[in-house]
CSV table of C-alpha atoms in Angstrom, one decimal:
chain,number,residue,atom,x,y,z
I,136,MET,CA,-4.7,-19.4,-12.5
I,137,LEU,CA,-7.3,-21.7,-14.1
I,138,ALA,CA,-10.4,-19.7,-13.2
I,139,PRO,CA,-9.1,-16.3,-14.6
I,140,LEU,CA,-8.0,-18.0,-17.8
I,141,LEU,CA,-11.5,-19.5,-18.3
I,142,LEU,CA,-13.1,-16.1,-17.5
I,143,ASN,CA,-10.9,-14.4,-20.1
I,144,VAL,CA,-11.9,-17.0,-22.7
I,145,ALA,CA,-15.5,-16.4,-21.9
I,146,ALA,CA,-15.0,-12.7,-22.2
I,147,GLN,CA,-13.6,-13.1,-25.7
I,148,THR,CA,-16.4,-15.4,-27.0
I,149,GLN,CA,-19.6,-14.2,-25.4
I,150,PRO,CA,-21.5,-11.6,-27.5
I,151,LEU,CA,-21.0,-8.1,-26.1
I,152,PRO,CA,-24.3,-6.2,-25.3
I,153,ILE,CA,-22.8,-3.0,-26.6
I,154,ALA,CA,-23.1,-0.5,-29.5
I,155,TRP,CA,-19.9,0.2,-31.2
I,156,GLY,CA,-18.5,2.3,-34.0
I,157,PHE,CA,-16.3,5.3,-34.7
I,158,ALA,CA,-16.0,9.0,-34.0
I,159,THR,CA,-15.1,12.1,-36.1
I,160,SER,CA,-15.5,15.8,-35.8
I,161,ALA,CA,-16.6,18.4,-38.4
I,162,LEU,CA,-13.6,20.7,-38.5
I,163,GLN,CA,-11.1,17.8,-38.6
I,164,ILE,CA,-12.6,16.1,-41.7
I,165,GLU,CA,-15.1,18.3,-43.6
I,166,GLY,CA,-13.1,20.9,-45.5
I,167,SER,CA,-15.2,23.1,-47.7
I,168,TRP,CA,-14.7,25.9,-45.2
I,169,ASN,CA,-16.2,28.7,-47.3
I,170,VAL,CA,-18.9,27.1,-49.4
I,171,ASP,CA,-22.7,26.7,-49.4
I,172,GLY,CA,-23.4,29.6,-47.0
I,173,LYS,CA,-21.1,28.5,-44.2
I,174,GLY,CA,-19.9,31.4,-42.0
I,175,LEU,CA,-16.4,31.8,-40.6
I,176,ASN,CA,-15.3,30.0,-37.5
I,177,ILE,CA,-12.3,30.9,-35.3
I,178,TRP,CA,-10.1,28.3,-37.0
I,179,ASP,CA,-10.8,29.9,-40.5
I,180,VAL,CA,-9.7,33.2,-39.2
I,181,PHE,CA,-6.7,31.8,-37.4
I,182,PHE,CA,-5.3,30.1,-40.5
I,183,SER,CA,-6.1,33.0,-42.8
I,184,ASP,CA,-3.4,35.0,-41.0
I,185,PRO,CA,-0.5,35.4,-43.4
I,186,ALA,CA,1.9,34.5,-40.6
I,187,ARG,CA,0.4,31.0,-40.7
I,188,ALA,CA,0.2,30.7,-44.4
I,189,ASN,CA,2.6,27.7,-44.4
I,190,ASP,CA,1.0,25.9,-41.4
I,191,PRO,CA,-1.1,22.8,-41.9
I,192,ASN,CA,-4.7,23.8,-41.9
I,193,HIS,CA,-8.2,22.4,-42.1
I,194,PHE,CA,-9.4,24.1,-45.3
I,195,VAL,CA,-9.6,20.8,-47.3
I,196,ALA,CA,-8.9,18.2,-44.5
I,197,ILE,CA,-10.1,14.9,-46.0
I,198,ASP,CA,-12.8,16.7,-48.1
I,199,HIS,CA,-15.6,14.8,-46.3
I,200,TYR,CA,-18.1,17.5,-47.3
I,201,LYS,CA,-17.8,16.4,-50.9
I,202,HIS,CA,-17.5,12.6,-50.1
I,203,MET,CA,-20.0,12.3,-47.3
I,204,LYS,CA,-22.2,9.5,-48.7
I,205,SER,CA,-19.3,7.3,-49.7
I,206,ASP,CA,-17.5,8.0,-46.4
I,207,ILE,CA,-20.6,7.1,-44.3
I,208,ALA,CA,-21.0,3.9,-46.3
I,209,TYR,CA,-17.8,2.5,-44.6
I,210,LEU,CA,-20.0,2.2,-41.5
I,211,GLY,CA,-22.3,-0.3,-43.2
I,212,GLN,CA,-19.4,-2.3,-44.6
I,213,LEU,CA,-17.7,-2.6,-41.2
I,214,GLY,CA,-20.9,-3.3,-39.5
I,215,ALA,CA,-20.8,-0.4,-37.0
I,216,THR,CA,-23.9,0.2,-34.9
I,217,MET,CA,-23.0,3.7,-33.6
I,218,TYR,CA,-21.3,6.7,-35.2
I,219,ARG,CA,-20.3,10.0,-33.5
I,220,PHE,CA,-20.0,13.1,-35.6
I,221,SER,CA,-20.2,16.9,-34.9
I,222,VAL,CA,-22.1,19.7,-36.6
I,223,SER,CA,-20.4,22.9,-37.5
I,224,TRP,CA,-22.1,25.8,-35.7
I,225,ALA,CA,-21.0,28.3,-38.4
I,226,ARG,CA,-22.4,26.0,-41.1
I,227,ILE,CA,-25.8,26.1,-39.5
I,228,LEU,CA,-25.8,29.7,-38.0
I,229,PRO,CA,-23.2,31.7,-39.9
I,230,ASP,CA,-23.6,34.7,-37.7
I,231,CYS,CA,-23.6,32.9,-34.4
I,232,THR,CA,-27.4,33.5,-34.1
I,233,GLY,CA,-30.1,34.7,-36.5
I,234,LYS,CA,-30.8,33.3,-39.9
I,235,VAL,CA,-30.4,29.6,-40.4
I,236,ASN,CA,-28.3,28.4,-43.4
I,237,GLU,CA,-30.6,25.8,-45.0
I,238,GLN,CA,-27.8,24.2,-47.0
I,239,GLY,CA,-26.0,23.4,-43.7
I,240,ILE,CA,-29.1,21.9,-42.2
I,241,GLN,CA,-29.6,19.8,-45.4
I,242,PHE,CA,-26.1,18.5,-45.3
I,243,TYR,CA,-26.4,17.2,-41.8
I,244,SER,CA,-29.9,15.9,-42.3
I,245,ASP,CA,-28.6,13.9,-45.3
I,246,MET,CA,-25.7,12.7,-43.2
I,247,ILE,CA,-27.9,11.5,-40.4
I,248,ASP,CA,-30.1,9.6,-42.9
I,249,GLU,CA,-27.0,8.0,-44.4
I,250,ILE,CA,-25.7,7.0,-40.9
I,251,ILE,CA,-29.1,5.3,-40.1
I,252,LYS,CA,-29.3,3.7,-43.6
I,253,ASN,CA,-25.9,2.1,-42.9
I,254,GLY,CA,-27.1,0.6,-39.7
I,255,ALA,CA,-25.6,2.9,-37.1
I,256,VAL,CA,-27.1,5.0,-34.4
I,257,PRO,CA,-26.1,8.7,-34.9
I,258,VAL,CA,-24.4,10.3,-31.8
I,259,LEU,CA,-24.4,14.1,-32.4
I,260,THR,CA,-21.7,16.4,-30.9
I,261,LEU,CA,-23.1,19.9,-30.8
I,262,PHE,CA,-19.7,21.6,-30.3
I,263,HIS,CA,-16.2,20.3,-31.1
I,264,TRP,CA,-14.1,23.5,-30.7
I,265,ASP,CA,-15.2,25.4,-33.9
I,266,THR,CA,-16.8,28.5,-32.5
I,267,PRO,CA,-18.3,30.9,-35.0
I,268,GLN,CA,-16.1,33.9,-35.5
I,269,ALA,CA,-19.2,36.1,-35.1
I,270,CYS,CA,-19.5,34.9,-31.5
I,271,GLN,CA,-15.9,35.7,-30.8
I,272,ALA,CA,-16.0,39.1,-32.5
I,273,LYS,CA,-19.2,40.2,-30.7
I,274,TYR,CA,-18.4,39.4,-27.1
I,275,GLY,CA,-15.3,37.1,-26.8
I,276,SER,CA,-17.3,33.8,-27.1
I,277,TRP,CA,-16.5,31.4,-24.2
I,278,LEU,CA,-15.2,34.2,-21.9
I,279,SER,CA,-18.7,35.7,-21.8
I,280,GLU,CA,-21.9,34.4,-20.2
I,281,GLN,CA,-23.7,35.5,-23.5
I,282,ILE,CA,-22.3,32.3,-25.1
I,283,THR,CA,-24.5,30.2,-22.9
I,284,ASP,CA,-27.7,31.7,-24.4
I,285,ASP,CA,-26.4,31.6,-27.9
I,286,PHE,CA,-25.3,28.0,-27.6
I,287,ALA,CA,-28.7,27.0,-26.3
I,288,ASN,CA,-30.3,28.8,-29.3
I,289,PHE,CA,-28.0,26.9,-31.6
I,290,ALA,CA,-29.0,23.6,-30.0
I,291,ASP,CA,-32.7,24.6,-30.3
I,292,VAL,CA,-32.2,25.0,-34.1
I,293,VAL,CA,-30.4,21.6,-34.3
I,294,PHE,CA,-33.0,19.8,-32.3
I,295,SER,CA,-36.0,21.3,-34.1
I,296,ARG,CA,-34.5,20.4,-37.5
I,297,LEU,CA,-32.6,17.2,-36.9
I,298,GLY,CA,-33.8,15.9,-33.5
I,299,ASP,CA,-36.4,13.6,-34.8
I,300,ARG,CA,-33.7,11.1,-35.6
I,301,LEU,CA,-31.5,11.7,-32.5
I,302,GLU,CA,-31.3,10.2,-29.0
I,303,TYR,CA,-27.7,10.6,-27.8
I,304,ILE,CA,-26.4,14.2,-27.7
I,305,LEU,CA,-22.9,15.2,-26.7
I,306,THR,CA,-22.9,18.9,-25.8
I,307,ILE,CA,-19.3,20.2,-25.6
I,308,ASN,CA,-16.3,18.0,-26.3
I,309,GLU,CA,-13.5,18.2,-23.7
I,310,PRO,CA,-13.9,21.9,-22.6
I,311,GLY,CA,-10.7,21.8,-20.7
I,312,ALA,CA,-8.7,21.3,-23.9
I,313,GLU,CA,-10.3,24.0,-25.9
I,314,CYS,CA,-10.3,26.4,-22.9
I,315,GLY,CA,-6.7,25.7,-22.1
I,316,TRP,CA,-5.2,25.9,-25.6
I,317,GLY,CA,-7.4,28.7,-26.9
I,318,PHE,CA,-8.0,31.0,-23.9
I,319,ALA,CA,-5.0,30.6,-21.7
I,320,ASN,CA,-2.4,29.6,-24.3
I,321,ASN,CA,-2.5,31.2,-27.8
I,322,PHE,CA,-1.5,27.9,-29.5
I,323,TRP,CA,-5.1,27.4,-30.7
I,324,PRO,CA,-7.7,30.0,-31.8
I,325,PRO,CA,-8.9,32.4,-30.8
I,326,ALA,CA,-5.3,32.8,-29.6
I,327,VAL,CA,-6.2,34.5,-26.3
I,328,SER,CA,-3.8,34.3,-23.4
I,329,GLN,CA,-5.8,35.6,-20.5
I,330,PRO,CA,-5.1,35.0,-16.8
I,331,ASN,CA,-7.8,32.7,-15.5
I,332,GLY,CA,-9.1,32.3,-19.1
I,333,LYS,CA,-9.2,28.5,-18.9
I,334,PHE,CA,-11.3,28.6,-15.7
I,335,VAL,CA,-13.8,31.2,-17.1
I,336,CYS,CA,-14.2,29.3,-20.4
I,337,GLN,CA,-14.9,26.1,-18.6
I,338,HIS,CA,-17.2,27.9,-16.2
I,339,TRP,CA,-19.5,29.1,-19.0
I,340,SER,CA,-19.2,25.8,-20.9
I,341,ASN,CA,-20.8,24.0,-17.9
I,342,LEU,CA,-23.6,26.5,-17.8
I,343,ALA,CA,-24.1,26.3,-21.6
I,344,HIS,CA,-24.5,22.5,-21.2
I,345,GLY,CA,-27.1,23.0,-18.5
I,346,LYS,CA,-29.1,25.5,-20.5
I,347,VAL,CA,-29.2,23.2,-23.5
I,348,VAL,CA,-30.4,20.3,-21.4
I,349,GLN,CA,-33.0,22.3,-19.6
I,350,MET,CA,-34.3,23.8,-22.8
I,351,ALA,CA,-34.5,20.4,-24.4
I,352,ARG,CA,-36.3,18.8,-21.5
I,353,LYS,CA,-39.0,21.5,-21.6
I,354,LYS,CA,-39.4,22.1,-25.3
I,355,TYR,CA,-38.7,18.6,-26.6
I,356,ALA,CA,-40.1,16.5,-23.7
I,357,ASN,CA,-41.7,14.0,-26.1
I,358,ARG,CA,-38.2,13.0,-27.4
I,359,ASN,CA,-35.9,10.6,-25.7
I,360,PHE,CA,-32.8,12.8,-25.7
I,361,LYS,CA,-29.9,11.7,-23.5
I,362,PHE,CA,-27.2,14.2,-22.8
I,363,GLY,CA,-23.5,13.8,-21.9
I,364,MET,CA,-20.3,15.9,-22.0
I,365,PRO,CA,-17.3,13.9,-23.1
I,366,LEU,CA,-14.1,14.5,-21.1
I,367,ILE,CA,-10.6,13.1,-21.7
I,368,ILE,CA,-9.6,11.3,-18.5
I,369,PRO,CA,-6.3,9.5,-18.0
I,370,TYR,CA,-6.1,6.4,-15.9
I,371,ALA,CA,-3.8,6.6,-12.9
I,372,GLU,CA,-2.0,3.5,-11.6
I,373,PRO,CA,-0.8,3.7,-8.0
I,374,ALA,CA,2.9,3.8,-7.8
I,375,THR,CA,2.8,1.4,-4.8
I,376,SER,CA,0.1,-0.6,-3.1
I,377,SER,CA,0.0,1.8,-0.2
I,378,SER,CA,-3.3,3.3,0.6
I,379,ALA,CA,-1.8,6.8,0.2
I,380,ASP,CA,-0.8,6.1,-3.4
I,381,VAL,CA,-4.1,4.4,-4.2
I,382,LEU,CA,-5.9,7.5,-3.0
I,383,ALA,CA,-3.5,9.7,-4.9
I,384,ALA,CA,-4.4,7.9,-8.2
I,385,GLU,CA,-8.1,8.3,-7.5
I,386,ARG,CA,-7.5,12.1,-6.9
I,387,LEU,CA,-5.8,12.4,-10.2
I,388,MET,CA,-8.7,10.8,-12.1
I,389,ARG,CA,-11.3,12.7,-10.0
I,390,GLU,CA,-9.6,16.0,-10.7
I,391,ASN,CA,-9.9,15.5,-14.4
I,392,ALA,CA,-13.6,14.8,-14.1
I,393,VAL,CA,-15.1,17.2,-11.6
I,394,TRP,CA,-14.2,20.5,-13.3
I,395,ASN,CA,-17.1,19.8,-15.6
I,396,TRP,CA,-19.1,16.8,-14.3
I,397,GLY,CA,-19.2,18.2,-10.8
I,398,PRO,CA,-21.5,21.1,-11.7
I,399,LEU,CA,-23.5,18.9,-14.1
I,400,VAL,CA,-24.3,16.4,-11.4
I,401,ASP,CA,-24.4,18.4,-8.2
I,402,GLY,CA,-24.9,22.0,-9.5
I,403,ASP,CA,-21.6,23.4,-8.4
I,404,TYR,CA,-17.9,22.7,-8.1
I,405,PRO,CA,-17.2,20.2,-5.4
I,406,ALA,CA,-15.3,21.1,-2.2
I,407,PHE,CA,-12.5,18.9,-3.6
I,408,LEU,CA,-11.8,21.7,-6.1
I,409,LYS,CA,-12.8,24.7,-4.1
I,410,ASN,CA,-10.5,23.8,-1.2
I,411,GLU,CA,-7.4,23.2,-3.4
I,412,PRO,CA,-5.1,26.1,-2.7
I,413,THR,CA,-3.6,26.3,-6.2
I,414,TYR,CA,-6.9,26.4,-8.1
I,415,GLY,CA,-9.7,27.1,-5.6
I,416,ALA,CA,-9.2,30.9,-5.5
I,417,ASN,CA,-9.3,31.0,-9.4
I,418,LEU,CA,-12.7,29.4,-9.7
I,419,PRO,CA,-15.5,31.8,-10.8
I,420,GLN,CA,-18.7,31.6,-8.7
I,421,TYR,CA,-22.1,30.4,-9.9
I,422,THR,CA,-25.3,32.0,-8.7
I,423,GLN,CA,-28.0,29.9,-7.2
I,424,ALA,CA,-29.9,30.2,-10.5
I,425,HIS,CA,-26.9,28.8,-12.4
I,426,LYS,CA,-26.7,25.9,-10.0
I,427,ASP,CA,-30.3,25.0,-10.5
I,428,ILE,CA,-29.9,25.1,-14.2
I,429,MET,CA,-26.9,22.7,-14.2
I,430,LYS,CA,-27.8,20.2,-11.5
I,431,ASN,CA,-28.7,16.7,-12.8
I,432,THR,CA,-28.2,17.5,-16.4
I,433,MET,CA,-25.8,14.6,-17.2
I,434,ASP,CA,-27.7,11.5,-18.3
I,435,PHE,CA,-24.7,9.3,-19.0
I,436,VAL,CA,-20.9,9.3,-18.5
I,437,ALA,CA,-19.1,10.1,-21.8
I,438,VAL,CA,-15.4,9.4,-21.5
I,439,ASN,CA,-12.5,9.7,-23.9
I,440,TYR,CA,-9.7,7.4,-23.0
I,441,TYR,CA,-6.2,7.5,-24.4
I,442,SER,CA,-3.4,7.5,-21.9
I,443,ALA,CA,-2.2,6.5,-18.4
I,444,SER,CA,0.4,7.3,-15.8
I,445,TRP,CA,1.7,6.4,-12.4
I,446,ALA,CA,0.5,8.4,-9.5
I,447,ALA,CA,2.0,8.8,-6.0
I,448,ASN,CA,1.0,10.7,-2.9
I,449,ALA,CA,2.8,14.1,-2.8
I,450,PRO,CA,1.7,16.4,0.0
I,451,GLY,CA,2.1,20.0,-1.0
I,452,LYS,CA,1.5,19.4,-4.7
I,453,PRO,CA,-1.8,20.3,-6.3
I,454,PHE,CA,-4.4,17.8,-5.1
I,455,ASN,CA,-1.5,16.1,-3.2
I,456,TYR,CA,-0.4,13.8,-6.0
I,457,THR,CA,2.5,13.6,-8.5
I,458,THR,CA,3.0,11.7,-11.7
I,459,GLU,CA,6.8,12.1,-11.5
I,460,VAL,CA,7.6,8.5,-10.3
I,461,SER,CA,10.9,6.7,-10.8
I,462,LYS,CA,9.5,3.8,-12.5
I,463,PRO,CA,9.4,2.7,-16.2
I,464,ALA,CA,6.4,4.1,-18.1
I,465,LEU,CA,3.3,1.9,-18.0
I,466,GLY,CA,3.5,1.3,-21.8
I,467,PRO,CA,4.9,2.6,-25.1
I,468,THR,CA,4.5,6.1,-26.4
I,469,SER,CA,2.4,6.3,-29.5
I,470,GLY,CA,2.9,8.7,-32.4
I,471,THR,CA,1.4,11.4,-30.1
I,472,SER,CA,3.9,12.5,-27.5
I,473,TRP,CA,1.4,12.7,-24.6
I,474,GLN,CA,0.0,9.3,-25.1
I,475,THR,CA,1.2,6.4,-23.0
I,476,VAL,CA,-0.5,3.3,-24.3
I,477,TYR,CA,-1.9,1.1,-21.4
I,478,ALA,CA,-4.9,-1.1,-22.2
I,479,PRO,CA,-5.6,-2.2,-18.6
I,480,GLY,CA,-6.2,1.5,-17.9
I,481,LEU,CA,-9.5,1.4,-19.9
I,482,ARG,CA,-11.0,-1.3,-17.6
I,483,GLY,CA,-9.6,0.4,-14.5
I,484,LEU,CA,-11.0,3.8,-15.5
I,485,LEU,CA,-14.4,2.4,-16.3
I,486,ARG,CA,-14.4,0.8,-12.8
I,487,PHE,CA,-13.5,4.1,-11.2
I,488,LEU,CA,-16.1,6.0,-13.1
I,489,HIS,CA,-18.8,3.5,-12.2
I,490,LYS,CA,-17.9,3.9,-8.6
I,491,GLU,CA,-18.0,7.7,-8.8
I,492,TYR,CA,-21.3,7.8,-10.8
I,493,PRO,CA,-23.1,4.5,-10.0
I,494,SER,CA,-26.5,5.5,-11.4
I,495,LEU,CA,-25.3,6.4,-14.8
I,496,ASP,CA,-24.5,4.3,-17.9
I,497,LEU,CA,-21.0,4.6,-19.5
I,498,ILE,CA,-20.1,5.3,-23.1
I,499,VAL,CA,-16.5,5.4,-24.3
I,500,THR,CA,-16.9,8.3,-26.7
I,501,GLU,CA,-13.3,8.2,-28.0
I,502,CYS,CA,-10.4,5.6,-27.8
I,503,GLY,CA,-7.6,5.3,-30.3
I,504,THR,CA,-4.0,5.8,-31.1
I,505,SER,CA,-1.6,7.2,-33.7
I,506,GLY,CA,1.1,4.9,-35.0
I,507,PRO,CA,4.7,6.1,-34.4
I,508,GLY,CA,6.2,7.3,-37.7
I,509,GLU,CA,3.1,6.3,-39.6
I,510,GLN,CA,3.0,9.6,-41.4
I,511,ASN,CA,6.4,8.8,-43.0
I,512,LEU,CA,5.1,5.6,-44.6
I,513,SER,CA,3.6,5.4,-48.1
I,514,PRO,CA,-0.2,5.2,-48.2
I,515,GLN,CA,0.0,1.6,-49.2
I,516,GLN,CA,2.3,0.8,-46.2
I,517,GLN,CA,0.0,2.5,-43.8
I,518,VAL,CA,-2.6,-0.1,-44.4
I,519,ASN,CA,-0.5,-2.6,-42.3
I,520,ASP,CA,-1.0,-0.6,-39.1
I,521,GLN,CA,0.2,-3.2,-36.6
I,522,PHE,CA,0.7,-0.8,-33.8
I,523,ARG,CA,-2.9,0.3,-34.0
I,524,LEU,CA,-4.2,-3.2,-34.5
I,525,ASP,CA,-2.4,-4.3,-31.3
I,526,PHE,CA,-3.8,-1.3,-29.5
I,527,PHE,CA,-7.4,-2.2,-30.3
I,528,LYS,CA,-6.8,-5.9,-29.7
I,529,ASN,CA,-5.7,-5.1,-26.1
I,530,HIS,CA,-8.1,-2.3,-25.4
I,531,LEU,CA,-11.1,-4.2,-26.7
I,532,GLN,CA,-10.2,-7.2,-24.5
I,533,ALA,CA,-10.1,-4.8,-21.5
I,534,LEU,CA,-13.5,-3.4,-22.6
I,535,SER,CA,-14.9,-6.9,-22.9
I,536,ASP,CA,-13.6,-7.8,-19.4
I,537,ALA,CA,-15.2,-4.6,-18.0
I,538,VAL,CA,-18.6,-5.5,-19.5
I,539,LEU,CA,-18.7,-9.3,-19.1
I,540,LEU,CA,-16.6,-9.8,-16.0
I,541,ASP,CA,-17.1,-6.6,-14.0
I,542,LYS,CA,-20.7,-6.2,-15.2
I,543,LEU,CA,-20.2,-2.5,-15.8
I,544,PRO,CA,-23.1,-0.6,-17.6
I,545,VAL,CA,-21.1,0.3,-20.7
I,546,LYS,CA,-23.5,0.9,-23.5
I,547,GLY,CA,-21.2,2.0,-26.3
I,548,PHE,CA,-17.6,2.1,-27.6
I,549,LEU,CA,-16.4,4.6,-30.3
I,550,ALA,CA,-13.0,4.3,-31.8
I,551,TRP,CA,-11.1,7.5,-32.6
I,552,SER,CA,-11.1,7.8,-35.5
I,553,LEU,CA,-12.8,6.5,-38.6
I,554,PHE,CA,-10.4,8.5,-40.7
I,555,ASP,CA,-7.0,10.0,-40.6
I,556,ASN,CA,-7.7,13.7,-40.1
I,557,PHE,CA,-6.5,17.2,-39.2
I,558,GLU,CA,-5.3,16.9,-35.6
I,559,TRP,CA,-5.7,20.6,-34.8
I,560,ARG,CA,-2.3,21.8,-35.9
I,561,THR,CA,-0.9,18.9,-37.8
I,562,TYR,CA,-1.5,15.9,-40.1
I,563,ASP,CA,1.5,14.0,-38.7
I,564,GLN,CA,-0.6,12.2,-36.1
I,565,ARG,CA,-2.6,9.5,-37.9
I,566,PHE,CA,-5.5,8.2,-35.7
I,567,GLY,CA,-7.7,6.8,-38.5
I,568,VAL,CA,-8.6,3.2,-39.1
I,569,ILE,CA,-9.1,4.4,-42.7
I,570,GLY,CA,-6.0,6.0,-44.1
I,571,ILE,CA,-6.1,9.2,-46.2
I,572,ASP,CA,-3.5,10.0,-48.9
I,573,PHE,CA,-3.2,13.8,-48.2
I,574,ASN,CA,-1.0,14.2,-51.3
I,575,SER,CA,-3.7,13.1,-53.7
I,576,THR,CA,-6.3,15.6,-54.9
I,577,ASP,CA,-9.2,13.4,-54.0
I,578,ARG,CA,-7.8,12.4,-50.6
I,579,THR,CA,-7.8,8.7,-51.6
I,580,ARG,CA,-9.0,6.4,-48.8
I,581,ARG,CA,-7.5,3.1,-47.8
I,582,VAL,CA,-8.9,0.7,-45.2
I,583,LYS,CA,-6.3,-0.3,-42.6
I,584,ASN,CA,-6.0,-3.7,-41.1
I,585,SER,CA,-7.1,-2.3,-37.7
I,586,ALA,CA,-10.5,-1.5,-39.2
I,587,SER,CA,-11.0,-5.2,-40.2
I,588,TYR,CA,-9.9,-6.3,-36.7
I,589,ILE,CA,-12.4,-4.0,-34.9
I,590,SER,CA,-15.2,-5.2,-37.3
I,591,SER,CA,-14.3,-8.8,-36.6
I,592,PHE,CA,-14.1,-8.4,-32.8
I,593,PHE,CA,-17.6,-6.8,-32.6
I,594,LYS,CA,-19.2,-9.2,-35.2
I,595,SER,CA,-21.4,-10.9,-32.6
I,596,ALA,CA,-22.1,-7.8,-30.5
I,597,LYS,CA,-25.8,-7.0,-29.7
I,598,SER,CA,-26.4,-3.3,-29.5
I,599,PRO,CA,-28.8,-2.3,-26.7
I,600,ILE,CA,-29.7,0.9,-28.5
I,601,ALA,CA,-32.6,0.9,-31.1
I,602,LEU,CA,-31.9,2.2,-34.6
I,603,PRO,CA,-34.0,5.3,-35.4
I,604,LYS,CA,-35.8,5.7,-38.7
I,605,ALA,CA,-34.3,7.7,-41.5
I,606,SER,CA,-36.2,10.8,-42.8
I,607,THR,CA,-38.8,10.0,-45.5
I,608,THR,CA,-38.0,13.3,-47.2
I,609,THR,CA,-36.0,13.0,-50.5
I,610,THR,CA,-33.0,15.2,-50.2
I,611,THR,CA,-30.5,16.4,-52.8
I,612,PRO,CA,-26.8,15.9,-51.9
I,613,ASN,CA,-24.0,18.2,-52.9
I,614,ASN,CA,-23.5,16.5,-56.3
I,615,GLY,CA,-27.0,17.3,-57.3
I,616,ILE,CA,-28.1,13.6,-57.6
I,617,PRO,CA,-31.2,12.9,-55.4
I,618,SER,CA,-30.4,10.1,-53.0
I,619,SER,CA,-33.1,7.8,-54.5
I,620,THR,CA,-31.9,8.0,-58.1
I,621,PRO,CA,-30.4,4.9,-59.9
I,622,ALA,CA,-27.1,6.8,-60.4
I,623,ALA,CA,-26.7,7.3,-56.7
I,624,LYS,CA,-27.5,3.7,-56.0
I,625,SER,CA,-25.1,2.5,-58.7
I,626,ALA,CA,-22.3,4.6,-57.2
I,627,ALA,CA,-23.0,3.1,-53.8
I,628,VAL,CA,-22.9,-0.5,-55.2
I,629,ASN,CA,-19.6,0.2,-56.9
I,630,HIS,CA,-18.2,1.6,-53.7
I,631,PHE,CA,-19.4,-1.4,-51.7
I,632,SER,CA,-17.8,-3.8,-54.1
I,633,LEU,CA,-14.5,-2.1,-53.9
I,634,PHE,CA,-14.7,-1.9,-50.1
I,635,SER,CA,-15.6,-5.6,-49.8
I,636,ALA,CA,-12.6,-6.6,-51.9
I,637,ILE,CA,-10.3,-4.4,-49.7
I,638,VAL,CA,-11.7,-5.9,-46.4
I,639,ALA,CA,-11.4,-9.4,-47.8
I,640,ALA,CA,-7.8,-8.8,-48.7
I,641,ALA,CA,-7.1,-7.4,-45.2
I,642,PHE,CA,-8.6,-10.5,-43.6
I,643,ALA,CA,-6.5,-12.7,-45.8
I,644,LEU,CA,-3.4,-10.9,-44.5
I,645,ASN,CA,-4.2,-11.8,-40.9
């Protein structure tokens, strides 16, 4: 017992050679859905339906579009060295293709500069489920191969206008979620329920990724772009120590990866999928040209980790495994019904992924939790988010062990999320380390104790990723005050002072 104890102490005290920070997405935080030249996206149309008039929606969200500079300043105060955000396709290309909305480009250019000025490397997600309505109306968006060319065109616009300050690019976030809920189940927009819709949508998502990467490697060869596709993958713990259950657990994790990463690494779906009786017959076919486009277009493994389950061998079931095991759950359920909290699963999943993709670096592009019942507390009470603080205490120790003990090539960790936000059909799931008072007109922010813990944990971390230079062009933010004016600087100083007082108070509570 003595040796493991000493190793764990070392893992807690040695500086982590890792970039760290937080993640968000445009639709979940921006608001301002119909201003400054932005076009409609499928969520705008979905919630404009009178039948959904009383449903929670994203039209205001946390009003980030109007508070971008002060929101991004939290990165500097917490000491984050990496920040993931997404751009709204319809804010940049309102009609899916064609004329560029310069106000949208300016907003994201200003945001990237603010991220860099606050000491963080920007990680850009091209697409986080907010398809322009024009793409949907013209040809059915992700059910048509046309989307692959239009997505590459959109990426070209982004790279030509913003790419001088970017290195890490995430193409499409979790295609399986968007494709399942939006194209096989009408719970999400575009509210299509089509047989095989999930498979077709994922099929073109993979090709769209490949076209973006091939375009960038040819047209922007002088830039050091690195591409990944973030997937949510649960960890599977074998129900017993038998080799059959160990292999069943691996099959569960592999299944969640290879729908998308298989084609991006090898150019096609693996035999593992094609030979599975339940799904194999439903897989669309790629041409040889498609395969050549997709092959070797994943530069790093981008994984979103939230949950874990038991797995047991089950011949006759899809992929010959089952999660229906007569054992207590691996951990507590969070404020999100599908999340079983299990910190050792993060280390176990990273080990598995390194074994599957040994030549690629790993980045945890999302990891976080919603506190049970947190939405029922007052904004002041939500600051003491002990459930989330314990979550990160345990998961960051698992991350540390994976990096320092297992020597895994993990280059970054991004907590989901910087802010409470719109969780796609609800505000009841609070994932933020910064709380939002959704009943206040200005969406008042409050820093939770978990933010202070994360900042303290990574205080000595040494990021292996160089910080790019901000743009030298003076820009005009939405409030009309140029970023270099005394008024803007004064506002930033006042914000910093307030934030410092909050963080100091949080530390005093611990």
